[in-house]
Amino acid sequence: MQRQWWQASVGYQIWPKSFNDSNGDGMGDIPGILEKLDYLQQLGVDLLWLSPIYPSPLADEGYDISDYCGVDPRFGTMADLERLISETKRRGMRLLLDLVVNHCSDEHPWFQKALADPEGPYGQYFYFRRGKNGAPPCNWRGYFGAGVWSPVPGRADLYYLHLFHEKQPDLNWSNPALRREIYQMVNWWLDKGIAGFRVDAIVNIGKPDSFRDYPADRPDGLADCCNMLAEPSAKAHLAEYLTELRDNTFRPHGAFTVGEVFDTDPAELAAFIGPDGYFSSMFDFAATCCGKSPKGWWAARRPSPTDYRDCCFSSQKAAQGVGFLSNVIENHDEPRGASHYLPLGFEEQPRAQKALAAVTLLLRGLPFLYQGQELGMTNKPFASIHEVDDVNTKGEYAACLAAGLRADDALEVIAHYSRDNARTPVQWSAQANAGFTAGTPWMPVNLRYRSVNAEAQQADPASVLNFYKKLISLRKDPAYKETLVWGDFEPLYTEREGLAAFWRRADKKLLVLSNLSDEAMLLPLPGPVRAVVLNSRQLPPELEQQALILAPWQALVLEME
Ligand code: TEU
């Protein structure tokens, strides 16, 4: 496989509104990110992905864009962003923006012009369709729980399509004029000096040639819109558009791209991330999807640590020899990784968080950390549904009630899965509002900030933060980089519950062992140990001639003969 500059990178996602506020308005901003570049550099991350910073009505927190080539004044100015591009470069880091082109905002001029004249040229930028016997054109339910068709104001029986919120109309990629506008915009950003993009919800741009009903799958009589992704015409269009997008933008710029791609058939992996793939990389969402139900969050089952391991391992095997996945335990759409993958009662424990960190950072692929993950930030408590900001959570709460759950049970469900969990302000210090803002934070901070914060962890050699630093510097250590970045992956001891054990092998033979349980484990050793390269616990590993005892939640990297 050809080597690329980005393969040895460690990614870090910034969700700007909650990262760091420089001007006291309670919202994070780009100057606030600039203030923390040294922190990020010391952590060792080098590929920074910014969730959307473009002008937006924030109906879906910036994923509803009203101007693709601007910066929302709440986040700063174009000059601030240009400074961020140059300051990251100066530190050997690269900047990725979020490319959100399945849909735009209903306040984007394209949609405004389309509404004014649905039969005109801008009408062709969207999907306008007539209703069927007084009902919408088809029975799809969108990703946020409501129907995907909303009426066009003032036009009896005309609807527009939105797979997400009604303020996020879908862009019509079958229109070459729209595609040209998008490519121009992408090239404009790449010419400005960003290194590439995280590509949002991208599989949805391939729509089938006709919009037909699917069998209803919930009491609302609607069917999940993602059924359409399996239609042969949708798949064919997706391949056509992604090839064209790559050839007209990413490829000539040598850009790095990471696709938000769910549910890829292993047979299609090469098309997405192979040497000639649409993207450089894509997120591995196997564990993210584990236990989720098409019925909604109320019917989801939490994955166990063993489920987490099995998901990661099967993705690793599928991607090996094909391309580089991007490994995540959390992002701005998911519960905090520690709260989701660690068993109840252990989510706040640093030793358990470190065991999880060792797995996600040492698998083959690019690790992408999400802001605060490196501190062991956990889910936030919810006292009432009125505290919820996120549109998706509101839809899922309604789905809980429709399924017959009582209000307090519904609250418990959404409290675990809500996207707001990942969106509380980053805990920088034990000062007021966790040092995030001098004003009133737009969303309350998690009260754990008094003990869990960056300042305290920087001073504590045994902190979660310092363990992440060790893991990242191990990946970059010239002695081990070849093995940890390009080496192969092979699982072992998979019959053991709660143990993540795997080989990373190239010029060195590294054995990664992470005990994702509260029980000590006696493990046979597959050969003599040359060196203990990393140990998450203070106590030295109990090594015998042919066996070792792995303490509860202990993670070890052993260099073997
Ligand atoms: O997410 C796409 C997506 O499929 C999610 O909506 C996902 O199903 C859901 O969040 C699971 O809880 C992307 C962005 O990451 C998300 O923040 C946006 O809301 C969405 O696209 C629309 O742009």
Coordinates of C-alpha atoms and ligand atoms in Angstrom, one line a residue:
M1 CA 0.0 0.0 0.0
Q2 CA 1.4 3.4 -1.0
R3 CA 2.5 5.5 2.0
Q4 CA 0.8 8.8 2.5
W5 CA 1.7 11.8 4.7
W6 CA -1.5 11.4 6.8
Q7 CA -1.2 7.8 7.8
A8 CA 0.9 8.4 10.8
S9 CA -1.3 11.3 12.1
V10 CA -3.4 11.4 15.2
G11 CA -6.7 13.3 14.7
Y12 CA -8.6 15.4 17.2
Q13 CA -12.1 16.7 16.7
I14 CA -13.0 20.2 17.9
W15 CA -16.7 21.0 18.4
P16 CA -16.1 24.7 18.4
K17 CA -19.2 25.9 20.3
S18 CA -18.0 24.0 23.4
F19 CA -14.2 24.1 23.0
N20 CA -13.0 27.4 24.5
D21 CA -14.6 30.8 24.7
S22 CA -12.2 33.8 24.2
N23 CA -14.7 36.7 24.4
G24 CA -17.0 35.8 27.3
D25 CA -20.2 35.4 25.2
G26 CA -20.6 31.8 26.5
M27 CA -19.8 30.1 23.2
G28 CA -16.5 28.7 22.0
D29 CA -14.8 30.5 19.1
I30 CA -11.8 30.3 16.8
P31 CA -9.6 32.7 18.9
G32 CA -10.4 30.3 21.7
I33 CA -9.1 27.4 19.7
L34 CA -5.9 29.5 18.9
E35 CA -5.4 29.8 22.7
K36 CA -5.3 26.1 23.0
L37 CA -3.0 25.1 20.1
D38 CA -0.1 24.7 22.5
Y39 CA -2.2 22.3 24.6
L40 CA -3.1 20.3 21.5
Q41 CA 0.5 20.3 20.3
Q42 CA 1.7 19.0 23.6
L43 CA -1.0 16.3 23.5
G44 CA 0.7 15.2 20.2
V45 CA -2.4 15.4 17.9
D46 CA -1.7 16.8 14.5
L47 CA -4.8 16.6 12.4
L48 CA -7.5 18.9 13.7
W49 CA -11.0 18.5 12.5
L50 CA -13.3 21.4 13.2
S51 CA -17.0 20.8 13.2
P52 CA -18.8 23.5 11.2
I53 CA -17.9 27.1 11.7
Y54 CA -19.8 28.5 8.7
P55 CA -22.7 30.9 9.0
S56 CA -25.7 28.9 10.2
P57 CA -29.0 29.4 12.0
L58 CA -27.8 26.5 14.3
A59 CA -31.0 24.5 13.9
D60 CA -28.6 21.5 13.9
E61 CA -25.7 23.2 15.6
G62 CA -23.9 24.3 12.4
Y63 CA -24.7 21.3 10.3
D64 CA -27.3 23.6 8.6
I65 CA -25.1 25.9 6.6
S66 CA -26.4 29.2 5.1
D67 CA -23.1 30.3 3.5
Y68 CA -20.4 27.7 2.6
C69 CA -17.6 30.3 2.1
G70 CA -18.0 32.3 5.3
V71 CA -17.3 32.1 9.1
D72 CA -20.2 32.6 11.5
P73 CA -19.6 35.8 13.5
R74 CA -20.3 33.8 16.7
F75 CA -17.1 31.8 16.0
G76 CA -15.0 34.7 14.7
T77 CA -13.9 36.1 11.4
M78 CA -12.3 34.8 8.2
A79 CA -9.1 36.4 9.4
D80 CA -9.3 34.3 12.6
L81 CA -9.7 31.2 10.5
E82 CA -6.8 32.1 8.3
R83 CA -4.7 32.6 11.4
L84 CA -5.7 29.2 12.6
I85 CA -4.6 27.7 9.3
S86 CA -1.2 29.4 9.5
E87 CA -0.7 28.7 13.2
T88 CA -1.5 25.0 12.9
K89 CA 0.9 24.8 10.0
R90 CA 3.6 26.5 12.0
R91 CA 3.2 23.8 14.6
G92 CA 3.3 21.0 12.1
M93 CA -0.4 20.4 12.4
R94 CA -3.0 20.4 9.7
L95 CA -6.6 21.6 9.7
L96 CA -9.7 19.8 8.4
L97 CA -13.0 21.5 8.0
D98 CA -16.4 19.7 7.9
L99 CA -17.9 19.3 4.5
V100 CA -21.6 19.2 4.8
V101 CA -23.1 18.8 1.3
N102 CA -25.9 16.4 1.6
H103 CA -28.0 19.4 2.6
C104 CA -27.7 23.1 3.4
S105 CA -29.8 25.4 5.5
D106 CA -33.3 26.5 4.5
E107 CA -31.8 30.0 5.0
H108 CA -29.2 29.5 2.3
P109 CA -29.8 31.8 -0.7
W110 CA -30.1 28.7 -3.0
F111 CA -33.1 27.5 -1.0
Q112 CA -34.6 30.9 -0.7
K113 CA -34.4 31.4 -4.5
A114 CA -35.8 27.9 -4.9
L115 CA -38.8 28.6 -2.7
A116 CA -39.5 31.8 -4.6
D117 CA -39.6 29.8 -7.9
P118 CA -39.6 26.1 -7.5
E119 CA -39.8 25.6 -11.2
G120 CA -36.8 27.8 -11.8
P121 CA -33.1 26.8 -11.9
Y122 CA -32.6 26.8 -8.1
G123 CA -35.6 24.5 -7.8
Q124 CA -33.4 22.0 -9.5
Y125 CA -30.8 22.3 -6.6
F126 CA -33.3 20.6 -4.3
Y127 CA -35.9 17.8 -4.4
F128 CA -39.3 19.3 -4.9
R129 CA -42.1 16.7 -5.5
R130 CA -45.9 16.6 -5.6
G131 CA -47.8 14.8 -2.9
K132 CA -49.6 11.6 -3.4
N133 CA -53.4 11.7 -2.8
G134 CA -53.0 14.5 -0.3
A135 CA -50.1 12.8 1.5
P136 CA -46.4 13.4 1.1
P137 CA -44.6 11.8 -1.9
C138 CA -43.4 8.8 0.1
N139 CA -43.4 7.4 3.6
W140 CA -39.8 7.9 4.8
R141 CA -38.9 8.9 8.3
G142 CA -35.8 11.1 8.6
Y143 CA -32.8 10.6 10.8
F144 CA -34.2 12.9 13.5
G145 CA -37.5 11.0 13.8
A146 CA -40.0 13.1 11.7
G147 CA -41.1 12.6 8.1
V148 CA -38.7 13.7 5.4
W149 CA -41.2 15.8 3.4
S150 CA -42.3 19.3 4.4
P151 CA -44.8 21.4 2.5
V152 CA -43.5 24.3 0.4
P153 CA -45.1 27.4 1.9
G154 CA -47.8 28.9 -0.4
R155 CA -47.8 25.9 -2.8
A156 CA -50.6 23.5 -2.3
D157 CA -49.4 19.9 -2.7
L158 CA -45.7 20.6 -3.2
Y159 CA -43.1 19.3 -0.8
Y160 CA -39.3 19.5 -0.4
L161 CA -37.1 16.6 0.9
H162 CA -35.0 16.8 4.1
L163 CA -33.5 13.6 5.5
F164 CA -32.5 15.5 8.6
H165 CA -34.2 18.6 10.2
E166 CA -36.8 20.5 8.2
K167 CA -34.3 23.4 8.2
Q168 CA -31.8 21.1 6.3
P169 CA -33.2 20.7 2.8
D170 CA -31.4 18.0 0.8
L171 CA -29.2 19.1 -2.1
N172 CA -30.0 17.5 -5.5
W173 CA -26.7 15.9 -6.6
S174 CA -28.3 14.7 -9.8
N175 CA -28.1 18.3 -11.0
P176 CA -24.6 18.9 -12.6
A177 CA -24.9 22.7 -12.0
L178 CA -25.2 22.0 -8.2
R179 CA -22.3 19.6 -8.3
R180 CA -20.1 22.2 -10.1
E181 CA -21.0 24.8 -7.3
I182 CA -19.9 22.3 -4.7
Y183 CA -16.6 21.5 -6.4
Q184 CA -15.8 25.1 -6.8
M185 CA -16.4 25.7 -3.1
V186 CA -14.3 22.7 -2.0
N187 CA -11.4 23.9 -4.2
W188 CA -11.7 27.4 -2.8
W189 CA -11.2 26.1 0.7
L190 CA -8.4 23.7 -0.3
D191 CA -6.7 26.6 -2.1
K192 CA -6.9 28.6 1.2
G193 CA -4.6 26.0 2.8
I194 CA -6.7 23.6 4.7
A195 CA -5.5 20.0 4.5
G196 CA -8.9 18.4 3.8
F197 CA -12.3 17.6 5.2
R198 CA -14.3 15.3 7.3
V199 CA -17.2 14.6 5.0
D200 CA -20.6 14.7 6.6
A201 CA -23.5 12.2 6.1
I202 CA -22.1 11.7 2.6
V203 CA -23.7 8.3 1.6
N204 CA -27.0 10.1 1.6
I205 CA -26.2 12.1 -1.6
G206 CA -27.0 9.1 -3.8
K207 CA -30.8 9.1 -4.1
P208 CA -32.7 6.4 -5.9
D209 CA -34.3 7.4 -9.3
S210 CA -37.8 7.2 -7.8
F211 CA -39.0 7.8 -4.2
R212 CA -41.1 4.8 -3.2
D213 CA -42.8 3.7 0.0
Y214 CA -41.1 1.0 2.2
P215 CA -42.9 -1.2 4.7
A216 CA -43.7 0.9 7.8
D217 CA -41.4 0.0 10.7
R218 CA -42.8 2.0 13.7
P219 CA -46.2 3.0 15.0
D220 CA -46.0 6.3 13.1
G221 CA -46.6 4.4 9.8
L222 CA -43.3 5.6 8.4
A223 CA -40.2 3.7 7.3
D224 CA -36.5 4.5 8.0
C225 CA -35.2 6.7 5.1
C226 CA -31.9 4.7 5.2
N227 CA -33.7 1.9 3.3
M228 CA -33.1 4.0 0.2
L229 CA -29.4 3.6 0.6
A230 CA -29.7 0.0 -0.5
E231 CA -31.5 0.8 -3.8
P232 CA -29.2 -0.1 -6.8
S233 CA -29.9 3.3 -8.5
A234 CA -28.9 5.1 -5.2
K235 CA -25.7 3.1 -4.9
A236 CA -24.8 3.7 -8.6
H237 CA -25.3 7.5 -8.3
L238 CA -23.3 7.6 -5.0
A239 CA -20.4 6.0 -6.8
E240 CA -20.7 8.3 -9.7
Y241 CA -20.8 11.5 -7.6
L242 CA -18.1 10.5 -5.2
T243 CA -15.7 9.6 -8.0
E244 CA -16.4 13.0 -9.6
L245 CA -16.0 14.8 -6.3
R246 CA -12.7 13.1 -5.7
D247 CA -11.3 13.7 -9.2
N248 CA -12.3 17.4 -9.3
T249 CA -11.2 18.4 -5.8
F250 CA -9.5 16.2 -3.3
R251 CA -7.2 14.3 -5.6
P252 CA -5.6 17.3 -7.5
H253 CA -5.0 18.9 -4.1
G254 CA -3.5 15.8 -2.4
A255 CA -6.1 16.4 0.4
F256 CA -6.9 14.2 3.3
T257 CA -10.5 13.2 3.7
V258 CA -12.3 11.1 6.2
G259 CA -15.8 10.0 5.3
E260 CA -18.7 9.7 7.7
V261 CA -19.8 6.4 6.3
F262 CA -22.1 4.0 8.2
D263 CA -22.8 0.4 7.4
T264 CA -20.4 -0.3 4.6
D265 CA -20.5 -3.8 3.2
P266 CA -16.9 -5.1 3.6
A267 CA -17.0 -5.8 -0.2
E268 CA -17.4 -2.1 -0.8
L269 CA -14.6 -1.0 1.6
A270 CA -12.0 -0.7 -1.2
A271 CA -14.2 1.6 -3.2
F272 CA -14.3 4.0 -0.2
I273 CA -10.8 3.8 1.2
G274 CA -8.7 1.6 -1.1
P275 CA -5.7 3.1 -2.9
D276 CA -8.1 4.5 -5.5
G277 CA -10.9 5.1 -3.0
Y278 CA -13.3 8.1 -2.8
F279 CA -11.7 9.1 0.6
S280 CA -8.4 8.7 2.4
S281 CA -10.1 7.2 5.3
M282 CA -13.5 6.6 6.9
F283 CA -14.6 6.3 10.5
D284 CA -15.1 2.8 11.9
F285 CA -18.6 2.9 13.3
A286 CA -18.9 -0.8 13.9
A287 CA -18.9 -0.3 17.7
T288 CA -20.9 2.9 17.5
C289 CA -23.7 1.0 15.7
C290 CA -23.5 -2.1 18.0
G291 CA -26.7 -2.6 19.9
K292 CA -28.6 0.3 18.2
S293 CA -32.1 -0.5 17.0
P294 CA -34.0 0.8 14.0
K295 CA -36.9 1.3 16.5
G296 CA -35.0 4.1 18.3
W297 CA -32.8 4.6 21.3
W298 CA -35.4 3.1 23.7
A299 CA -34.8 -0.3 22.0
A300 CA -31.0 0.0 22.0
R301 CA -28.8 -2.3 24.0
R302 CA -25.5 -1.1 25.5
P303 CA -22.5 -2.9 24.1
S304 CA -20.3 -4.7 26.6
P305 CA -16.5 -4.3 26.5
T306 CA -16.3 -7.6 24.7
D307 CA -18.8 -6.4 22.1
Y308 CA -16.6 -3.3 21.7
R309 CA -13.5 -5.4 21.2
D310 CA -15.3 -7.8 18.7
C311 CA -16.6 -4.9 16.6
C312 CA -13.2 -3.3 16.4
F313 CA -11.5 -6.5 15.6
S314 CA -13.8 -7.4 12.8
S315 CA -13.4 -4.0 11.2
Q316 CA -9.6 -4.3 11.6
K317 CA -9.6 -7.6 9.8
A318 CA -11.8 -6.2 7.0
A319 CA -9.6 -3.1 6.5
Q320 CA -6.2 -4.7 6.7
G321 CA -4.6 -4.8 3.3
V322 CA -7.4 -2.5 2.0
G323 CA -7.0 0.9 3.6
F324 CA -6.8 2.9 6.8
L325 CA -9.9 3.3 9.1
S326 CA -10.3 6.1 11.5
N327 CA -10.9 4.8 15.0
V328 CA -13.2 6.6 17.4
I329 CA -14.9 5.9 20.7
E330 CA -16.9 9.1 20.7
N331 CA -17.8 12.2 18.6
H332 CA -20.3 15.0 18.8
D333 CA -23.2 12.7 17.9
E334 CA -22.6 10.0 20.5
P335 CA -22.5 9.5 24.3
R336 CA -19.1 9.9 25.9
G337 CA -17.0 6.8 25.1
A338 CA -16.2 6.1 28.7
S339 CA -19.9 6.2 29.6
H340 CA -20.9 4.1 26.7
Y341 CA -18.3 1.3 26.5
L342 CA -17.3 0.9 30.2
P343 CA -19.6 -1.1 32.5
L344 CA -21.8 0.8 34.9
G345 CA -19.8 2.0 37.9
F346 CA -16.5 2.1 36.0
E347 CA -17.2 4.9 33.5
E348 CA -15.6 7.5 35.8
Q349 CA -12.6 5.4 36.8
P350 CA -9.3 6.6 35.2
R351 CA -7.8 3.1 35.1
A352 CA -10.8 1.8 33.1
Q353 CA -10.7 4.9 30.8
K354 CA -7.0 4.2 30.2
A355 CA -7.6 0.5 29.3
L356 CA -10.2 1.7 26.7
A357 CA -7.8 4.4 25.4
A358 CA -5.0 1.9 24.9
V359 CA -7.2 -0.2 22.6
T360 CA -8.5 2.7 20.4
L361 CA -5.1 4.3 20.1
L362 CA -3.1 1.2 19.2
L363 CA -5.4 -0.4 16.6
R364 CA -4.3 -0.1 13.0
G365 CA -5.7 3.1 11.5
L366 CA -5.9 6.8 12.5
P367 CA -7.1 7.5 16.0
F368 CA -9.5 10.4 16.2
L369 CA -9.9 11.8 19.7
Y370 CA -12.9 13.9 20.5
Q371 CA -12.4 17.0 22.7
G372 CA -12.4 16.1 26.4
Q373 CA -12.0 12.4 25.7
E374 CA -8.3 12.8 26.7
L375 CA -9.5 14.0 30.1
G376 CA -12.0 11.2 30.7
M377 CA -15.0 13.4 30.4
T378 CA -18.3 11.5 30.9
N379 CA -22.0 11.9 30.1
K380 CA -23.9 14.7 31.8
P381 CA -26.8 14.3 34.1
F382 CA -30.3 15.4 32.8
A383 CA -32.9 16.5 35.3
S384 CA -35.6 17.2 32.7
I385 CA -36.4 17.0 29.0
H386 CA -36.4 20.8 29.0
E387 CA -32.6 20.8 29.4
V388 CA -32.2 19.2 26.1
D389 CA -30.7 21.3 23.2
D390 CA -30.2 18.7 20.5
V391 CA -32.9 18.2 17.8
N392 CA -32.1 14.5 17.5
T393 CA -32.7 13.9 21.2
K394 CA -36.0 15.6 21.1
G395 CA -37.1 13.3 18.2
E396 CA -35.9 10.2 20.1
Y397 CA -37.7 11.4 23.3
A398 CA -40.9 11.5 21.2
A399 CA -40.2 8.0 19.9
C400 CA -39.8 6.7 23.5
L401 CA -43.2 8.2 24.5
A402 CA -44.9 6.8 21.3
A403 CA -43.5 3.4 22.1
G404 CA -45.3 3.6 25.5
L405 CA -42.4 4.5 27.8
R406 CA -43.3 6.6 30.9
A407 CA -41.8 10.1 31.0
D408 CA -39.1 9.2 33.6
D409 CA -38.1 6.1 31.7
A410 CA -37.9 8.1 28.5
L411 CA -35.7 10.6 30.2
E412 CA -33.4 7.8 31.4
V413 CA -33.0 6.5 27.8
I414 CA -32.3 9.9 26.2
A415 CA -29.9 10.8 29.1
H416 CA -27.6 8.0 28.0
Y417 CA -27.7 8.5 24.3
S418 CA -28.3 12.3 23.9
R419 CA -25.8 14.1 21.7
D420 CA -25.8 16.8 24.3
N421 CA -23.6 14.5 26.4
A422 CA -20.6 15.2 24.1
R423 CA -21.5 18.9 23.8
T424 CA -20.9 20.2 27.4
P425 CA -18.0 22.6 27.6
V426 CA -14.5 21.3 27.8
Q427 CA -13.2 21.1 31.3
W428 CA -10.1 23.2 31.3
S429 CA -9.6 24.0 35.0
A430 CA -11.3 24.0 38.4
Q431 CA -12.2 27.7 38.0
A432 CA -15.8 28.9 37.5
N433 CA -17.4 27.3 34.5
A434 CA -14.5 24.9 34.2
G435 CA -12.4 27.8 32.7
F436 CA -14.3 27.5 29.5
T437 CA -15.8 31.0 29.6
A438 CA -15.7 34.2 31.6
G439 CA -19.4 34.6 30.9
T440 CA -22.4 32.2 31.2
P441 CA -21.8 29.0 29.2
W442 CA -24.4 28.4 26.5
M443 CA -24.7 24.9 28.0
P444 CA -24.0 24.2 31.6
V445 CA -20.7 22.5 32.4
N446 CA -20.5 19.0 33.8
L447 CA -20.0 19.5 37.5
R448 CA -17.3 16.8 37.6
Y449 CA -15.0 19.6 36.2
R450 CA -13.9 20.4 39.8
S451 CA -11.9 17.1 39.9
V452 CA -11.7 16.3 36.1
N453 CA -10.0 19.1 34.3
A454 CA -7.0 19.7 32.0
E455 CA -5.1 21.8 34.5
A456 CA -5.2 19.2 37.3
Q457 CA -4.4 16.4 34.9
Q458 CA -1.4 18.2 33.4
A459 CA 0.2 18.2 36.8
D460 CA -0.5 14.6 37.6
P461 CA 1.8 12.1 35.9
A462 CA -0.8 9.3 36.5
S463 CA -3.7 11.2 34.8
V464 CA -5.8 10.1 31.9
L465 CA -4.4 13.0 29.9
N466 CA -0.8 12.0 30.5
F467 CA -1.7 8.4 29.5
Y468 CA -3.1 9.6 26.2
K469 CA 0.1 11.6 25.7
K470 CA 2.1 8.5 26.3
L471 CA 0.0 6.5 23.8
I472 CA 0.3 9.2 21.1
S473 CA 4.0 9.6 21.6
L474 CA 4.4 5.8 21.4
R475 CA 2.8 5.9 18.0
K476 CA 5.2 8.5 16.9
D477 CA 8.3 7.1 18.6
P478 CA 10.7 6.3 15.7
A479 CA 11.4 2.9 17.3
Y480 CA 7.8 1.8 17.1
K481 CA 6.1 4.0 14.5
E482 CA 6.7 1.6 11.7
T483 CA 5.0 -1.2 13.6
L484 CA 2.1 0.8 15.2
V485 CA 1.3 2.8 12.0
W486 CA 2.0 0.4 9.2
G487 CA 2.3 -2.9 10.9
D488 CA -0.3 -5.6 10.6
F489 CA -3.0 -6.5 13.2
E490 CA -3.8 -9.9 14.5
P491 CA -6.1 -10.7 17.4
L492 CA -5.4 -13.3 20.0
Y493 CA -7.2 -14.8 23.1
T494 CA -10.5 -13.8 21.6
E495 CA -12.2 -16.5 23.6
R496 CA -11.5 -14.5 26.8
E497 CA -14.3 -12.2 27.8
G498 CA -13.3 -8.6 28.5
L499 CA -9.8 -8.9 27.1
A500 CA -8.6 -7.0 24.1
A501 CA -5.4 -8.6 23.0
F502 CA -3.7 -8.1 19.6
W503 CA -0.4 -8.2 17.8
R504 CA 1.0 -5.2 15.9
R505 CA 3.8 -6.5 13.8
A506 CA 6.3 -5.1 11.3
D507 CA 10.0 -4.7 12.2
K508 CA 9.0 -5.1 15.8
K509 CA 6.6 -7.5 17.4
L510 CA 4.4 -5.7 19.8
L511 CA 1.8 -7.4 21.9
V512 CA -1.1 -5.1 23.1
L513 CA -3.0 -6.5 26.1
S514 CA -5.8 -4.5 27.6
N515 CA -7.9 -5.9 30.5
L516 CA -11.4 -4.4 30.0
S517 CA -12.7 -6.0 33.1
D518 CA -12.4 -5.7 36.9
E519 CA -10.9 -9.2 37.3
A520 CA -7.3 -10.1 37.2
M521 CA -6.4 -12.4 34.3
L522 CA -3.7 -15.1 34.0
L523 CA -2.5 -15.2 30.4
P524 CA -0.1 -17.5 28.7
L525 CA 2.6 -15.6 26.9
P526 CA 3.2 -16.5 23.2
G527 CA 7.0 -16.1 23.6
P528 CA 9.7 -14.3 25.6
V529 CA 9.3 -10.7 26.5
R530 CA 12.0 -8.3 25.3
A531 CA 10.7 -5.1 26.9
V532 CA 7.7 -3.6 28.6
V533 CA 7.0 -0.7 26.3
L534 CA 3.9 0.7 28.0
N535 CA 2.1 0.0 31.3
S536 CA -1.1 1.8 32.3
R537 CA -0.7 0.9 36.0
Q538 CA 2.0 1.8 38.5
L539 CA 2.5 -1.7 39.6
P540 CA 4.9 -3.6 37.3
P541 CA 3.4 -6.5 35.4
E542 CA 3.8 -9.9 37.0
L543 CA 5.8 -11.6 34.4
E544 CA 6.6 -15.3 34.7
Q545 CA 8.5 -17.4 32.2
Q546 CA 5.5 -18.3 30.1
A547 CA 2.6 -16.3 31.6
L548 CA 1.7 -13.0 33.1
I549 CA -1.0 -11.7 35.4
L550 CA -2.9 -8.8 34.0
A551 CA -4.4 -6.7 36.8
P552 CA -8.0 -5.4 36.5
W553 CA -8.1 -2.7 33.8
Q554 CA -4.4 -2.9 33.1
A555 CA -3.2 -2.1 29.7
L556 CA 0.3 -3.3 28.6
V557 CA 2.3 -3.1 25.4
L558 CA 5.1 -5.7 25.4
E559 CA 7.8 -6.0 22.8
M560 CA 8.3 -9.7 22.2
E561 CA 11.2 -11.7 20.9
Ligands
TEU1 O1 -24.5 12.9 11.2 C1 -25.2 12.0 10.3 C2 -26.0 11.0 11.0 O2 -26.3 10.0 10.4 C3 -26.3 11.3 12.4 O3 -27.5 12.0 12.3 C4 -26.6 10.1 13.2 O4 -27.5 9.2 12.6 C5 -27.1 10.5 14.5 O5 -26.4 11.6 15.0 C6 -26.9 9.4 15.6 O6 -27.2 9.9 16.8 C7 -24.0 14.0 10.7 C8 -23.4 14.9 11.8 O7 -22.4 14.3 12.4 C9 -24.6 15.3 12.7 O8 -24.1 16.1 13.8 C10 -25.6 16.1 11.9 O9 -26.7 16.3 12.7 C11 -26.0 15.3 10.6 O10 -24.9 14.8 9.9 C12 -26.7 16.2 9.7 O11 -25.8 17.1 9.1

